[in-house]
Amino acid sequence: GQQVMQIPQYQHVQEGEDFTTYCNSSTTLSNIQWYKQRPGGHPVFLIQLVKSGEVKKQKRLTFQFGEAKKNSSLHITATQTTDVGTYFCAGNSNSGYALNFGKGTSLLVTP
Amino acid sequence: NAGVTQTPKFQVLKTGQSMTLQCAQDMNHEYMSWYRQDPGMGLRLIHYSVGAGITDQGEVPNGYNVSRSTTEDFPLRLLSAAPSQTSVYFCASSPLGGGTEAFFGQGTRLTVV
C-alpha cells in the first residue's frame, strides 16, 4: 500500500531560524496536503498542492510539490514561537480515496 | 456550523469492555474517516467511508468496526478493548473522497487499563 514518509521527526530551532520538513511517497500522488497540529489540538488543514512542480506560499510558509508528484516540502522562513506544533503531509494515491498521513515533524521554537 | 463533533472527549475502559466512539458532521460531507494517533506514529487510518452504506479498511483496522447508515454519522466500535488500543482517536470528514481538505474533530483520548 501507499506509504508516506516524513523527515525529520523532530526539529528544534531558535526563533528566527528557518525550518524545512520533507515528505516522500512510495507511489505517485494525485495531490499532497499539509496540516498543522498544535500541542493538545487537532490537525488543521494548511494547503493542498495538485500540479507537478507546484509552489505555493502562505506568508512565511512555502510549499513545494515535486515534478514526479512523489515528494513535497514545507519551508518556514524566520520561525516564530507561534509556529510550534507538528506538521503533517498527507496524500491520496491516483487510485484511492484514503488520505494517508506521514508521521509528522514536531517543531519546537525557542525564543 | 458545529463542523465535526466527537464524543466523548475522554474515556477510560477496562480490558475486554466494548464501547462506541461517536462522530457526527453537519457539513453534508460524503467522505468520513477514523484515525488513531500514537506518539511517534503519526496519524494512522483505521477505517473510512465514501458515503452512506459504504465503508473500507485503512492501515490498522483490526479490533475496530464501523458502519455508515447516514451521511452525518460514522461511529467507531471497539468490540473488546485492549491496552494496545490506548490512543487518541480523530474523526475527519471532507466533501469528496480524495483531493479535498479534511476537517477534524477535537479527538477522543481513550485509555484501556
mmCIF file with all atom_site columns, C-alpha atoms in Angstrom:
data_model
loop_
_atom_site.group_PDB
_atom_site.id
_atom_site.type_symbol
_atom_site.label_atom_id
_atom_site.label_alt_id
_atom_site.label_comp_id
_atom_site.label_asym_id
_atom_site.label_entity_id
_atom_site.label_seq_id
_atom_site.pdbx_PDB_ins_code
_atom_site.Cartn_x
_atom_site.Cartn_y
_atom_site.Cartn_z
_atom_site.occupancy
_atom_site.B_iso_or_equiv
_atom_site.pdbx_formal_charge
_atom_site.auth_seq_id
_atom_site.auth_comp_id
_atom_site.auth_asym_id
_atom_site.auth_atom_id
_atom_site.pdbx_PDB_model_num
ATOM 1   C CA . GLY A 1 1   ? 0.000   0.000  0.000   1.00 0.00 ? 1   GLY A CA 1
ATOM 2   C CA . GLN A 1 2   ? 0.905   3.624  -0.219  1.00 0.00 ? 2   GLN A CA 1
ATOM 3   C CA . GLN A 1 3   ? 3.405   4.840  2.332   1.00 0.00 ? 3   GLN A CA 1
ATOM 4   C CA . VAL A 1 4   ? 4.141   8.453  3.127   1.00 0.00 ? 4   VAL A CA 1
ATOM 5   C CA . MET A 1 5   ? 7.422   9.125  4.883   1.00 0.00 ? 5   MET A CA 1
ATOM 6   C CA . GLN A 1 6   ? 8.346   12.386 6.534   1.00 0.00 ? 6   GLN A CA 1
ATOM 7   C CA . ILE A 1 7   ? 11.638  13.720 7.895   1.00 0.00 ? 7   ILE A CA 1
ATOM 8   C CA . PRO A 1 8   ? 12.905  14.878 10.259  1.00 0.00 ? 8   PRO A CA 1
ATOM 9   C CA . GLN A 1 9   ? 10.795  13.536 13.130  1.00 0.00 ? 9   GLN A CA 1
ATOM 10  C CA . TYR A 1 10  ? 11.792  16.426 15.376  1.00 0.00 ? 10  TYR A CA 1
ATOM 11  C CA . GLN A 1 11  ? 13.352  19.833 14.852  1.00 0.00 ? 11  GLN A CA 1
ATOM 12  C CA . HIS A 1 12  ? 14.375  22.342 17.481  1.00 0.00 ? 12  HIS A CA 1
ATOM 13  C CA . VAL A 1 13  ? 15.256  25.821 16.261  1.00 0.00 ? 13  VAL A CA 1
ATOM 14  C CA . GLN A 1 14  ? 15.923  29.239 17.684  1.00 0.00 ? 14  GLN A CA 1
ATOM 15  C CA . GLU A 1 15  ? 13.336  31.859 16.869  1.00 0.00 ? 15  GLU A CA 1
ATOM 16  C CA . GLY A 1 16  ? 14.274  33.495 13.568  1.00 0.00 ? 16  GLY A CA 1
ATOM 17  C CA . GLU A 1 17  ? 15.907  30.411 12.079  1.00 0.00 ? 17  GLU A CA 1
ATOM 18  C CA . ASP A 1 18  ? 14.451  28.664 9.055   1.00 0.00 ? 18  ASP A CA 1
ATOM 19  C CA . PHE A 1 19  ? 12.810  25.233 9.111   1.00 0.00 ? 19  PHE A CA 1
ATOM 20  C CA . THR A 1 20  ? 12.120  22.622 6.450   1.00 0.00 ? 20  THR A CA 1
ATOM 21  C CA . THR A 1 21  ? 10.268  19.312 6.570   1.00 0.00 ? 21  THR A CA 1
ATOM 22  C CA . TYR A 1 22  ? 10.295  16.779 3.735   1.00 0.00 ? 22  TYR A CA 1
ATOM 23  C CA . CYS A 1 23  ? 7.701   14.288 2.625   1.00 0.00 ? 23  CYS A CA 1
ATOM 24  C CA . ASN A 1 24  ? 8.206   11.309 0.309   1.00 0.00 ? 24  ASN A CA 1
ATOM 25  C CA . SER A 1 25  ? 5.661   8.853  -1.031  1.00 0.00 ? 25  SER A CA 1
ATOM 26  C CA . SER A 1 26  ? 6.254   5.324  -2.265  1.00 0.00 ? 26  SER A CA 1
ATOM 27  C CA . THR A 1 27  ? 3.681   5.909  -5.010  1.00 0.00 ? 27  THR A CA 1
ATOM 28  C CA . THR A 1 28  ? 2.658   8.775  -7.259  1.00 0.00 ? 28  THR A CA 1
ATOM 29  C CA . LEU A 1 29  ? 0.199   11.087 -5.551  1.00 0.00 ? 29  LEU A CA 1
ATOM 30  C CA . SER A 1 30  ? -2.796  12.804 -7.081  1.00 0.00 ? 30  SER A CA 1
ATOM 31  C CA . ASN A 1 31  ? -2.332  15.595 -4.560  1.00 0.00 ? 31  ASN A CA 1
ATOM 32  C CA . ILE A 1 32  ? -0.458  16.436 -1.347  1.00 0.00 ? 32  ILE A CA 1
ATOM 33  C CA . GLN A 1 33  ? -1.933  18.201 1.634   1.00 0.00 ? 33  GLN A CA 1
ATOM 34  C CA . TRP A 1 34  ? -0.238  19.783 4.626   1.00 0.00 ? 34  TRP A CA 1
ATOM 35  C CA . TYR A 1 35  ? -1.690  20.037 8.120   1.00 0.00 ? 35  TYR A CA 1
ATOM 36  C CA . LYS A 1 36  ? -0.576  21.644 11.379  1.00 0.00 ? 36  LYS A CA 1
ATOM 37  C CA . GLN A 1 37  ? -1.401  20.285 14.803  1.00 0.00 ? 37  GLN A CA 1
ATOM 38  C CA . ARG A 1 38  ? -0.778  22.454 17.836  1.00 0.00 ? 38  ARG A CA 1
ATOM 39  C CA . PRO A 1 39  ? 0.080   20.644 21.091  1.00 0.00 ? 39  PRO A CA 1
ATOM 40  C CA . GLY A 1 40  ? -3.109  19.154 22.512  1.00 0.00 ? 40  GLY A CA 1
ATOM 41  C CA . GLY A 1 41  ? -5.094  20.101 19.426  1.00 0.00 ? 41  GLY A CA 1
ATOM 42  C CA . HIS A 1 42  ? -6.357  18.507 16.266  1.00 0.00 ? 42  HIS A CA 1
ATOM 43  C CA . PRO A 1 43  ? -4.859  18.656 12.749  1.00 0.00 ? 43  PRO A CA 1
ATOM 44  C CA . VAL A 1 44  ? -5.812  21.754 10.808  1.00 0.00 ? 44  VAL A CA 1
ATOM 45  C CA . PHE A 1 45  ? -5.545  21.999 7.036   1.00 0.00 ? 45  PHE A CA 1
ATOM 46  C CA . LEU A 1 46  ? -2.906  24.377 5.695   1.00 0.00 ? 46  LEU A CA 1
ATOM 47  C CA . ILE A 1 47  ? -2.778  23.856 1.941   1.00 0.00 ? 47  ILE A CA 1
ATOM 48  C CA . GLN A 1 48  ? -3.156  21.438 -0.963  1.00 0.00 ? 48  GLN A CA 1
ATOM 49  C CA . LEU A 1 49  ? -0.865  21.017 -3.960  1.00 0.00 ? 49  LEU A CA 1
ATOM 50  C CA . VAL A 1 50  ? -2.092  19.277 -7.075  1.00 0.00 ? 50  VAL A CA 1
ATOM 51  C CA . LYS A 1 51  ? 0.157   20.080 -10.032 1.00 0.00 ? 51  LYS A CA 1
ATOM 52  C CA . SER A 1 52  ? 3.583   18.654 -10.750 1.00 0.00 ? 52  SER A CA 1
ATOM 53  C CA . GLY A 1 53  ? 6.268   21.161 -9.673  1.00 0.00 ? 53  GLY A CA 1
ATOM 54  C CA . GLU A 1 54  ? 3.719   23.405 -7.972  1.00 0.00 ? 54  GLU A CA 1
ATOM 55  C CA . VAL A 1 55  ? 4.925   26.009 -5.463  1.00 0.00 ? 55  VAL A CA 1
ATOM 56  C CA . LYS A 1 56  ? 2.589   27.869 -3.128  1.00 0.00 ? 56  LYS A CA 1
ATOM 57  C CA . LYS A 1 57  ? 3.299   30.453 -0.456  1.00 0.00 ? 57  LYS A CA 1
ATOM 58  C CA . GLN A 1 58  ? 1.421   31.484 2.652   1.00 0.00 ? 58  GLN A CA 1
ATOM 59  C CA . LYS A 1 59  ? 3.248   34.406 4.258   1.00 0.00 ? 59  LYS A CA 1
ATOM 60  C CA . ARG A 1 60  ? 6.419   32.801 5.695   1.00 0.00 ? 60  ARG A CA 1
ATOM 61  C CA . LEU A 1 61  ? 5.461   29.268 4.587   1.00 0.00 ? 61  LEU A CA 1
ATOM 62  C CA . THR A 1 62  ? 6.493   27.868 1.190   1.00 0.00 ? 62  THR A CA 1
ATOM 63  C CA . PHE A 1 63  ? 5.133   24.567 -0.060  1.00 0.00 ? 63  PHE A CA 1
ATOM 64  C CA . GLN A 1 64  ? 6.516   22.583 -2.997  1.00 0.00 ? 64  GLN A CA 1
ATOM 65  C CA . PHE A 1 65  ? 5.278   19.529 -4.887  1.00 0.00 ? 65  PHE A CA 1
ATOM 66  C CA . GLY A 1 66  ? 7.886   17.523 -6.755  1.00 0.00 ? 66  GLY A CA 1
ATOM 67  C CA . GLU A 1 67  ? 7.976   17.080 -10.502 1.00 0.00 ? 67  GLU A CA 1
ATOM 68  C CA . ALA A 1 68  ? 7.258   13.364 -10.183 1.00 0.00 ? 68  ALA A CA 1
ATOM 69  C CA . LYS A 1 69  ? 4.443   14.027 -7.669  1.00 0.00 ? 69  LYS A CA 1
ATOM 70  C CA . LYS A 1 70  ? 6.102   11.714 -5.135  1.00 0.00 ? 70  LYS A CA 1
ATOM 71  C CA . ASN A 1 71  ? 7.678   14.251 -2.805  1.00 0.00 ? 71  ASN A CA 1
ATOM 72  C CA . SER A 1 72  ? 6.921   17.562 -1.185  1.00 0.00 ? 72  SER A CA 1
ATOM 73  C CA . SER A 1 73  ? 8.414   20.051 1.235   1.00 0.00 ? 73  SER A CA 1
ATOM 74  C CA . LEU A 1 74  ? 7.312   22.747 3.640   1.00 0.00 ? 74  LEU A CA 1
ATOM 75  C CA . HIS A 1 75  ? 9.733   25.566 4.388   1.00 0.00 ? 75  HIS A CA 1
ATOM 76  C CA . ILE A 1 76  ? 9.179   28.164 7.095   1.00 0.00 ? 76  ILE A CA 1
ATOM 77  C CA . THR A 1 77  ? 11.278  31.328 6.914   1.00 0.00 ? 77  THR A CA 1
ATOM 78  C CA . ALA A 1 78  ? 12.251  33.092 10.137  1.00 0.00 ? 78  ALA A CA 1
ATOM 79  C CA . THR A 1 79  ? 10.343  30.881 12.555  1.00 0.00 ? 79  THR A CA 1
ATOM 80  C CA . GLN A 1 80  ? 8.266   32.348 15.354  1.00 0.00 ? 80  GLN A CA 1
ATOM 81  C CA . THR A 1 81  ? 7.086   30.767 18.602  1.00 0.00 ? 81  THR A CA 1
ATOM 82  C CA . THR A 1 82  ? 3.607   30.587 17.097  1.00 0.00 ? 82  THR A CA 1
ATOM 83  C CA . ASP A 1 83  ? 4.958   28.064 14.554  1.00 0.00 ? 83  ASP A CA 1
ATOM 84  C CA . VAL A 1 84  ? 5.341   25.439 17.291  1.00 0.00 ? 84  VAL A CA 1
ATOM 85  C CA . GLY A 1 85  ? 3.462   22.248 16.526  1.00 0.00 ? 85  GLY A CA 1
ATOM 86  C CA . THR A 1 86  ? 3.558   19.114 14.433  1.00 0.00 ? 86  THR A CA 1
ATOM 87  C CA . TYR A 1 87  ? 3.407   19.430 10.656  1.00 0.00 ? 87  TYR A CA 1
ATOM 88  C CA . PHE A 1 88  ? 1.943   16.546 8.681   1.00 0.00 ? 88  PHE A CA 1
ATOM 89  C CA . CYS A 1 89  ? 1.880   15.835 4.998   1.00 0.00 ? 89  CYS A CA 1
ATOM 90  C CA . ALA A 1 90  ? -0.898  13.642 3.638   1.00 0.00 ? 90  ALA A CA 1
ATOM 91  C CA . GLY A 1 91  ? -1.576  12.273 0.217   1.00 0.00 ? 91  GLY A CA 1
ATOM 92  C CA . ASN A 1 92  ? -4.046  10.437 -1.955  1.00 0.00 ? 92  ASN A CA 1
ATOM 93  C CA . SER A 1 93  ? -2.784  7.981  -4.497  1.00 0.00 ? 93  SER A CA 1
ATOM 94  C CA . ASN A 1 94  ? -4.136  8.210  -8.030  1.00 0.00 ? 94  ASN A CA 1
ATOM 95  C CA . SER A 1 95  ? -6.367  5.196  -7.414  1.00 0.00 ? 95  SER A CA 1
ATOM 96  C CA . GLY A 1 96  ? -7.525  5.703  -3.840  1.00 0.00 ? 96  GLY A CA 1
ATOM 97  C CA . TYR A 1 97  ? -9.826  7.730  -1.659  1.00 0.00 ? 97  TYR A CA 1
ATOM 98  C CA . ALA A 1 98  ? -7.893  7.147  1.538   1.00 0.00 ? 98  ALA A CA 1
ATOM 99  C CA . LEU A 1 99  ? -5.824  10.060 2.827   1.00 0.00 ? 99  LEU A CA 1
ATOM 100 C CA . ASN A 1 100 ? -2.566  8.670  4.204   1.00 0.00 ? 100 ASN A CA 1
ATOM 101 C CA . PHE A 1 101 ? -0.523  10.770 6.591   1.00 0.00 ? 101 PHE A CA 1
ATOM 102 C CA . GLY A 1 102 ? 3.174   10.912 7.214   1.00 0.00 ? 102 GLY A CA 1
ATOM 103 C CA . LYS A 1 103 ? 4.392   10.553 10.804  1.00 0.00 ? 103 LYS A CA 1
ATOM 104 C CA . GLY A 1 104 ? 4.826   14.301 11.089  1.00 0.00 ? 104 GLY A CA 1
ATOM 105 C CA . THR A 1 105 ? 7.629   16.658 12.062  1.00 0.00 ? 105 THR A CA 1
ATOM 106 C CA . SER A 1 106 ? 7.420   18.200 15.505  1.00 0.00 ? 106 SER A CA 1
ATOM 107 C CA . LEU A 1 107 ? 8.792   21.724 15.537  1.00 0.00 ? 107 LEU A CA 1
ATOM 108 C CA . LEU A 1 108 ? 9.938   23.398 18.720  1.00 0.00 ? 108 LEU A CA 1
ATOM 109 C CA . VAL A 1 109 ? 10.894  27.068 18.564  1.00 0.00 ? 109 VAL A CA 1
ATOM 110 C CA . THR A 1 110 ? 12.679  28.668 21.478  1.00 0.00 ? 110 THR A CA 1
ATOM 111 C CA . PRO A 1 111 ? 12.817  32.430 21.860  1.00 0.00 ? 111 PRO A CA 1
ATOM 112 C CA . ASN B 2 1   ? -21.724 25.256 11.996  1.00 0.00 ? 1   ASN B CA 1
ATOM 113 C CA . ALA B 2 2   ? -20.515 22.740 14.522  1.00 0.00 ? 2   ALA B CA 1
ATOM 114 C CA . GLY B 2 3   ? -18.279 21.008 11.953  1.00 0.00 ? 3   GLY B CA 1
ATOM 115 C CA . VAL B 2 4   ? -17.096 17.585 13.133  1.00 0.00 ? 4   VAL B CA 1
ATOM 116 C CA . THR B 2 5   ? -18.184 16.608 16.638  1.00 0.00 ? 5   THR B CA 1
ATOM 117 C CA . GLN B 2 6   ? -16.656 13.708 18.526  1.00 0.00 ? 6   GLN B CA 1
ATOM 118 C CA . THR B 2 7   ? -17.901 12.262 21.780  1.00 0.00 ? 7   THR B CA 1
ATOM 119 C CA . PRO B 2 8   ? -16.718 11.523 24.346  1.00 0.00 ? 8   PRO B CA 1
ATOM 120 C CA . LYS B 2 9   ? -13.576 13.643 24.730  1.00 0.00 ? 9   LYS B CA 1
ATOM 121 C CA . PHE B 2 10  ? -12.066 11.293 27.307  1.00 0.00 ? 10  PHE B CA 1
ATOM 122 C CA . GLN B 2 11  ? -12.769 7.666  28.168  1.00 0.00 ? 11  GLN B CA 1
ATOM 123 C CA . VAL B 2 12  ? -11.233 5.009  30.382  1.00 0.00 ? 12  VAL B CA 1
ATOM 124 C CA . LEU B 2 13  ? -12.102 1.388  29.648  1.00 0.00 ? 13  LEU B CA 1
ATOM 125 C CA . LYS B 2 14  ? -11.215 -1.881 31.233  1.00 0.00 ? 14  LYS B CA 1
ATOM 126 C CA . THR B 2 15  ? -9.704  -4.591 29.063  1.00 0.00 ? 15  THR B CA 1
ATOM 127 C CA . GLY B 2 16  ? -12.457 -6.538 27.338  1.00 0.00 ? 16  GLY B CA 1
ATOM 128 C CA . GLN B 2 17  ? -15.089 -3.827 27.554  1.00 0.00 ? 17  GLN B CA 1
ATOM 129 C CA . SER B 2 18  ? -16.800 -2.540 24.445  1.00 0.00 ? 18  SER B CA 1
ATOM 130 C CA . MET B 2 19  ? -17.677 0.990  23.506  1.00 0.00 ? 19  MET B CA 1
ATOM 131 C CA . THR B 2 20  ? -18.595 3.234  20.610  1.00 0.00 ? 20  THR B CA 1
ATOM 132 C CA . LEU B 2 21  ? -16.849 6.456  19.736  1.00 0.00 ? 21  LEU B CA 1
ATOM 133 C CA . GLN B 2 22  ? -19.286 8.827  18.139  1.00 0.00 ? 22  GLN B CA 1
ATOM 134 C CA . CYS B 2 23  ? -18.577 11.123 15.205  1.00 0.00 ? 23  CYS B CA 1
ATOM 135 C CA . ALA B 2 24  ? -21.055 13.468 13.564  1.00 0.00 ? 24  ALA B CA 1
ATOM 136 C CA . GLN B 2 25  ? -20.638 16.144 10.913  1.00 0.00 ? 25  GLN B CA 1
ATOM 137 C CA . ASP B 2 26  ? -23.102 18.759 9.751   1.00 0.00 ? 26  ASP B CA 1
ATOM 138 C CA . MET B 2 27  ? -21.397 19.748 6.505   1.00 0.00 ? 27  MET B CA 1
ATOM 139 C CA . ASN B 2 28  ? -23.032 17.085 4.307   1.00 0.00 ? 28  ASN B CA 1
ATOM 140 C CA . HIS B 2 29  ? -19.620 15.583 3.554   1.00 0.00 ? 29  HIS B CA 1
ATOM 141 C CA . GLU B 2 30  ? -19.518 12.296 1.701   1.00 0.00 ? 30  GLU B CA 1
ATOM 142 C CA . TYR B 2 31  ? -16.138 11.151 2.953   1.00 0.00 ? 31  TYR B CA 1
ATOM 143 C CA . MET B 2 32  ? -15.513 10.316 6.610   1.00 0.00 ? 32  MET B CA 1
ATOM 144 C CA . SER B 2 33  ? -12.629 8.559  8.274   1.00 0.00 ? 33  SER B CA 1
ATOM 145 C CA . TRP B 2 34  ? -11.158 7.499  11.601  1.00 0.00 ? 34  TRP B CA 1
ATOM 146 C CA . TYR B 2 35  ? -7.518  7.830  12.597  1.00 0.00 ? 35  TYR B CA 1
ATOM 147 C CA . ARG B 2 36  ? -5.585  6.909  15.696  1.00 0.00 ? 36  ARG B CA 1
ATOM 148 C CA . GLN B 2 37  ? -2.621  8.929  16.831  1.00 0.00 ? 37  GLN B CA 1
ATOM 149 C CA . ASP B 2 38  ? 0.153   7.433  18.920  1.00 0.00 ? 38  ASP B CA 1
ATOM 150 C CA . PRO B 2 39  ? 3.458   9.079  19.897  1.00 0.00 ? 39  PRO B CA 1
ATOM 151 C CA . GLY B 2 40  ? 5.947   8.869  17.054  1.00 0.00 ? 40  GLY B CA 1
ATOM 152 C CA . MET B 2 41  ? 3.478   7.077  14.781  1.00 0.00 ? 41  MET B CA 1
ATOM 153 C CA . GLY B 2 42  ? 1.618   9.983  13.250  1.00 0.00 ? 42  GLY B CA 1
ATOM 154 C CA . LEU B 2 43  ? -1.976  9.539  12.145  1.00 0.00 ? 43  LEU B CA 1
ATOM 155 C CA . ARG B 2 44  ? -2.869  6.026  11.076  1.00 0.00 ? 44  ARG B CA 1
ATOM 156 C CA . LEU B 2 45  ? -6.038  5.367  9.129   1.00 0.00 ? 45  LEU B CA 1
ATOM 157 C CA . ILE B 2 46  ? -8.388  2.840  10.745  1.00 0.00 ? 46  ILE B CA 1
ATOM 158 C CA . HIS B 2 47  ? -11.497 2.850  8.552   1.00 0.00 ? 47  HIS B CA 1
ATOM 159 C CA . TYR B 2 48  ? -13.072 5.210  6.076   1.00 0.00 ? 48  TYR B CA 1
ATOM 160 C CA . SER B 2 49  ? -16.336 5.689  4.220   1.00 0.00 ? 49  SER B CA 1
ATOM 161 C CA . VAL B 2 50  ? -17.127 7.342  0.893   1.00 0.00 ? 50  VAL B CA 1
ATOM 162 C CA . GLY B 2 51  ? -20.843 7.514  1.556   1.00 0.00 ? 51  GLY B CA 1
ATOM 163 C CA . ALA B 2 52  ? -23.767 6.016  3.419   1.00 0.00 ? 52  ALA B CA 1
ATOM 164 C CA . GLY B 2 53  ? -23.625 2.229  3.317   1.00 0.00 ? 53  GLY B CA 1
ATOM 165 C CA . ILE B 2 54  ? -20.023 2.113  2.074   1.00 0.00 ? 54  ILE B CA 1
ATOM 166 C CA . THR B 2 55  ? -17.021 1.500  4.317   1.00 0.00 ? 55  THR B CA 1
ATOM 167 C CA . ASP B 2 56  ? -13.494 0.269  3.780   1.00 0.00 ? 56  ASP B CA 1
ATOM 168 C CA . GLN B 2 57  ? -10.468 -0.652 5.842   1.00 0.00 ? 57  GLN B CA 1
ATOM 169 C CA . GLY B 2 58  ? -7.456  1.536  6.332   1.00 0.00 ? 58  GLY B CA 1
ATOM 170 C CA . GLU B 2 59  ? -3.985  0.719  7.579   1.00 0.00 ? 59  GLU B CA 1
ATOM 171 C CA . VAL B 2 60  ? -4.904  -0.531 11.090  1.00 0.00 ? 60  VAL B CA 1
ATOM 172 C CA . PRO B 2 61  ? -8.490  -1.897 11.077  1.00 0.00 ? 61  PRO B CA 1
ATOM 173 C CA . ASN B 2 62  ? -8.115  -4.879 13.422  1.00 0.00 ? 62  ASN B CA 1
ATOM 174 C CA . GLY B 2 63  ? -10.169 -4.609 16.601  1.00 0.00 ? 63  GLY B CA 1
ATOM 175 C CA . TYR B 2 64  ? -12.447 -1.901 15.197  1.00 0.00 ? 64  TYR B CA 1
ATOM 176 C CA . ASN B 2 65  ? -15.789 -1.932 13.411  1.00 0.00 ? 65  ASN B CA 1
ATOM 177 C CA . VAL B 2 66  ? -17.581 0.868  11.611  1.00 0.00 ? 66  VAL B CA 1
ATOM 178 C CA . SER B 2 67  ? -20.882 1.451  9.875   1.00 0.00 ? 67  SER B CA 1
ATOM 179 C CA . ARG B 2 68  ? -22.320 4.381  7.932   1.00 0.00 ? 68  ARG B CA 1
ATOM 180 C CA . SER B 2 69  ? -26.101 4.391  7.989   1.00 0.00 ? 69  SER B CA 1
ATOM 181 C CA . THR B 2 70  ? -26.412 8.149  7.420   1.00 0.00 ? 70  THR B CA 1
ATOM 182 C CA . THR B 2 71  ? -24.298 10.819 5.775   1.00 0.00 ? 71  THR B CA 1
ATOM 183 C CA . GLU B 2 72  ? -23.887 12.621 9.103   1.00 0.00 ? 72  GLU B CA 1
ATOM 184 C CA . ASP B 2 73  ? -22.718 9.846  11.427  1.00 0.00 ? 73  ASP B CA 1
ATOM 185 C CA . PHE B 2 74  ? -19.752 7.493  11.391  1.00 0.00 ? 74  PHE B CA 1
ATOM 186 C CA . PRO B 2 75  ? -19.356 5.652  14.718  1.00 0.00 ? 75  PRO B CA 1
ATOM 187 C CA . LEU B 2 76  ? -16.292 3.593  15.583  1.00 0.00 ? 76  LEU B CA 1
ATOM 188 C CA . ARG B 2 77  ? -16.843 0.474  17.686  1.00 0.00 ? 77  ARG B CA 1
ATOM 189 C CA . LEU B 2 78  ? -14.344 -1.297 19.871  1.00 0.00 ? 78  LEU B CA 1
ATOM 190 C CA . LEU B 2 79  ? -15.749 -4.772 20.457  1.00 0.00 ? 79  LEU B CA 1
ATOM 191 C CA . SER B 2 80  ? -13.275 -5.925 23.113  1.00 0.00 ? 80  SER B CA 1
ATOM 192 C CA . ALA B 2 81  ? -10.892 -3.191 24.196  1.00 0.00 ? 81  ALA B CA 1
ATOM 193 C CA . ALA B 2 82  ? -7.214  -3.984 24.614  1.00 0.00 ? 82  ALA B CA 1
ATOM 194 C CA . PRO B 2 83  ? -4.422  -1.884 26.172  1.00 0.00 ? 83  PRO B CA 1
ATOM 195 C CA . SER B 2 84  ? -2.884  -1.589 22.675  1.00 0.00 ? 84  SER B CA 1
ATOM 196 C CA . GLN B 2 85  ? -5.906  0.482  21.712  1.00 0.00 ? 85  GLN B CA 1
ATOM 197 C CA . THR B 2 86  ? -4.956  3.214  24.154  1.00 0.00 ? 86  THR B CA 1
ATOM 198 C CA . SER B 2 87  ? -4.621  6.204  21.855  1.00 0.00 ? 87  SER B CA 1
ATOM 199 C CA . VAL B 2 88  ? -6.093  9.482  20.701  1.00 0.00 ? 88  VAL B CA 1
ATOM 200 C CA . TYR B 2 89  ? -8.760  8.947  18.063  1.00 0.00 ? 89  TYR B CA 1
ATOM 201 C CA . PHE B 2 90  ? -9.654  11.530 15.447  1.00 0.00 ? 90  PHE B CA 1
ATOM 202 C CA . CYS B 2 91  ? -12.613 11.553 13.128  1.00 0.00 ? 91  CYS B CA 1
ATOM 203 C CA . ALA B 2 92  ? -12.373 13.554 9.901   1.00 0.00 ? 92  ALA B CA 1
ATOM 204 C CA . SER B 2 93  ? -14.670 14.442 7.052   1.00 0.00 ? 93  SER B CA 1
ATOM 205 C CA . SER B 2 94  ? -14.286 16.012 3.629   1.00 0.00 ? 94  SER B CA 1
ATOM 206 C CA . PRO B 2 95  ? -16.597 16.896 0.755   1.00 0.00 ? 95  PRO B CA 1
ATOM 207 C CA . LEU B 2 96  ? -15.266 14.296 -1.660  1.00 0.00 ? 96  LEU B CA 1
ATOM 208 C CA . GLY B 2 97  ? -13.258 11.104 -1.378  1.00 0.00 ? 97  GLY B CA 1
ATOM 209 C CA . GLY B 2 98  ? -9.746  12.286 -2.045  1.00 0.00 ? 98  GLY B CA 1
ATOM 210 C CA . GLY B 2 99  ? -8.278  15.600 -3.019  1.00 0.00 ? 99  GLY B CA 1
ATOM 211 C CA . THR B 2 100 ? -10.118 17.895 -0.676  1.00 0.00 ? 100 THR B CA 1
ATOM 212 C CA . GLU B 2 101 ? -9.479  19.437 2.715   1.00 0.00 ? 101 GLU B CA 1
ATOM 213 C CA . ALA B 2 102 ? -10.182 17.181 5.680   1.00 0.00 ? 102 ALA B CA 1
ATOM 214 C CA . PHE B 2 103 ? -11.921 18.669 8.709   1.00 0.00 ? 103 PHE B CA 1
ATOM 215 C CA . PHE B 2 104 ? -11.022 17.010 12.009  1.00 0.00 ? 104 PHE B CA 1
ATOM 216 C CA . GLY B 2 105 ? -12.939 16.623 15.210  1.00 0.00 ? 105 GLY B CA 1
ATOM 217 C CA . GLN B 2 106 ? -11.414 17.552 18.568  1.00 0.00 ? 106 GLN B CA 1
ATOM 218 C CA . GLY B 2 107 ? -10.387 13.960 19.280  1.00 0.00 ? 107 GLY B CA 1
ATOM 219 C CA . THR B 2 108 ? -11.194 11.308 21.859  1.00 0.00 ? 108 THR B CA 1
ATOM 220 C CA . ARG B 2 109 ? -8.482  10.312 24.300  1.00 0.00 ? 109 ARG B CA 1
ATOM 221 C CA . LEU B 2 110 ? -9.014  6.647  25.154  1.00 0.00 ? 110 LEU B CA 1
ATOM 222 C CA . THR B 2 111 ? -7.189  4.741  27.867  1.00 0.00 ? 111 THR B CA 1
ATOM 223 C CA . VAL B 2 112 ? -7.615  0.982  28.228  1.00 0.00 ? 112 VAL B CA 1
ATOM 224 C CA . VAL B 2 113 ? -6.443  -0.445 31.548  1.00 0.00 ? 113 VAL B CA 1
#
